[in-house]
Amino acid sequence: FNGETHRLPDPLPWLDNPSRDVEWHILLHKFYYAAGLAQAWRRDGDPRTVQRVVQLMDGWMRVVPPGFIAADVTGRRVQNWIYALHGLVLDTPRPAPLDPAFWRRLLHSLHAQVEFLCANLTPKRNHRTIELLAIFLAGVVFPEFERAAAWRAFALEGTLANVQADLLPDGVHCELSTDYHHLALRNWLLVRTLAADNGHAVPAGFDRALERALEFSLHVHQPGGSMPSLSDGDVRGFLPLLALGASLFGREDLRHVATQGREGAPPHRRVAHFPDAGYHVVRSDWDSALAQHLVFDCGPLGEGNHGH
């Protein structure tokens, strides 16, 4: 993790960080590799893959208390465990043979972790979006839990409040980073998609806020499909989010940009101002990958750690 390799004993000493970098320990506890092992099981059907997933999850459950390190770490782990279970049991040609006793321990642990999140949400911004998504995902995937409906309602209301608090009036995320705007938007759209796919209505105002955030995304993307990295973040694009927005809200302008002009209808404006964030975008046209595109960042530093 983070460019460092450490050889650990087995079972893993979960509470000890072998690195001087806390981010190394955070990545160990987020369990992204569990979803990767599930993908390997789906591809190869090697029983050692299932055995290793079970060993890692079981080892963690026997040693680590809910909420260890930080709430957002719990949020990512809950998501990754659920994604791993999906790959092991549902989205696979051969459901993994999971021991019922392990399954019971796992359900108890997930319940405890989600309850911890409900009581210990990060006050605002991106980590809160991660935690609310995890709560909603658990409530959707495990409707048999007595608390599932309460989790879903709590997460939907909390996500609406999170969106309204974090978006400036012009629809730009308060951290004023082009990349982190889209990371937050991706989590909010995941909540929205989960709700749509499973028949759960979202609160009034939720869709309007998401469309405002998508409007900034529409304009800040460059003709080639990437976007300028202003403040913290990577140089990349998020066209799949625009495609998802087009599907959810029937927006042909979003579809046009998402498909780089192959479908939909071009937006009406070539000049867009976002005065609260201080972003101003000018382009020569919408239908050429060689179009000229200029973004002025005239705003202040954003909230949190990502305004550079």
XYZ file of N, CA and C in Angstrom, residues 17 19 36 55 78 149 164-165 174 180 208 218 224 239 260 296 300:
51
model
N 0.457 -0.979 13.322
C 0.832 -0.437 12.024
C 2.327 -0.672 11.789
N 4.037 0.454 9.428
C 4.569 1.595 8.690
C 4.526 2.850 9.557
N -11.146 -7.489 -4.612
C -10.249 -8.043 -5.621
C -10.169 -9.555 -5.551
N -10.528 -15.903 5.960
C -9.498 -15.739 6.984
C -9.298 -14.270 7.340
N -17.189 -1.446 5.112
C -18.545 -1.981 4.946
C -18.871 -2.115 3.463
N -34.738 -0.653 7.391
C -35.560 0.479 6.946
C -35.114 1.767 7.625
N -26.741 19.346 0.410
C -27.119 20.748 0.561
C -26.049 21.541 1.311
N -25.368 20.900 2.266
C -24.327 21.594 3.030
C -23.045 21.751 2.226
N -17.853 22.435 -2.039
C -17.231 23.474 -1.224
C -15.714 23.321 -1.081
N -12.248 16.368 -6.411
C -13.053 15.992 -5.251
C -14.524 16.343 -5.424
N -32.670 17.824 -7.661
C -32.314 19.170 -8.126
C -30.867 19.501 -7.758
N -20.506 19.073 -16.383
C -20.741 19.212 -17.820
C -19.778 20.220 -18.444
N -11.614 16.588 -24.901
C -11.076 15.235 -25.027
C -11.585 14.255 -23.999
N -16.625 11.033 -17.281
C -17.729 10.970 -18.233
C -18.792 9.939 -17.836
N -19.190 12.170 -25.916
C -18.313 13.007 -26.747
C -18.926 13.279 -28.120
N -10.987 29.407 -15.979
C -10.379 30.335 -15.025
C -10.785 29.914 -13.612
N -11.477 31.502 -3.951
C -10.620 31.300 -2.785
C -10.215 29.846 -2.650
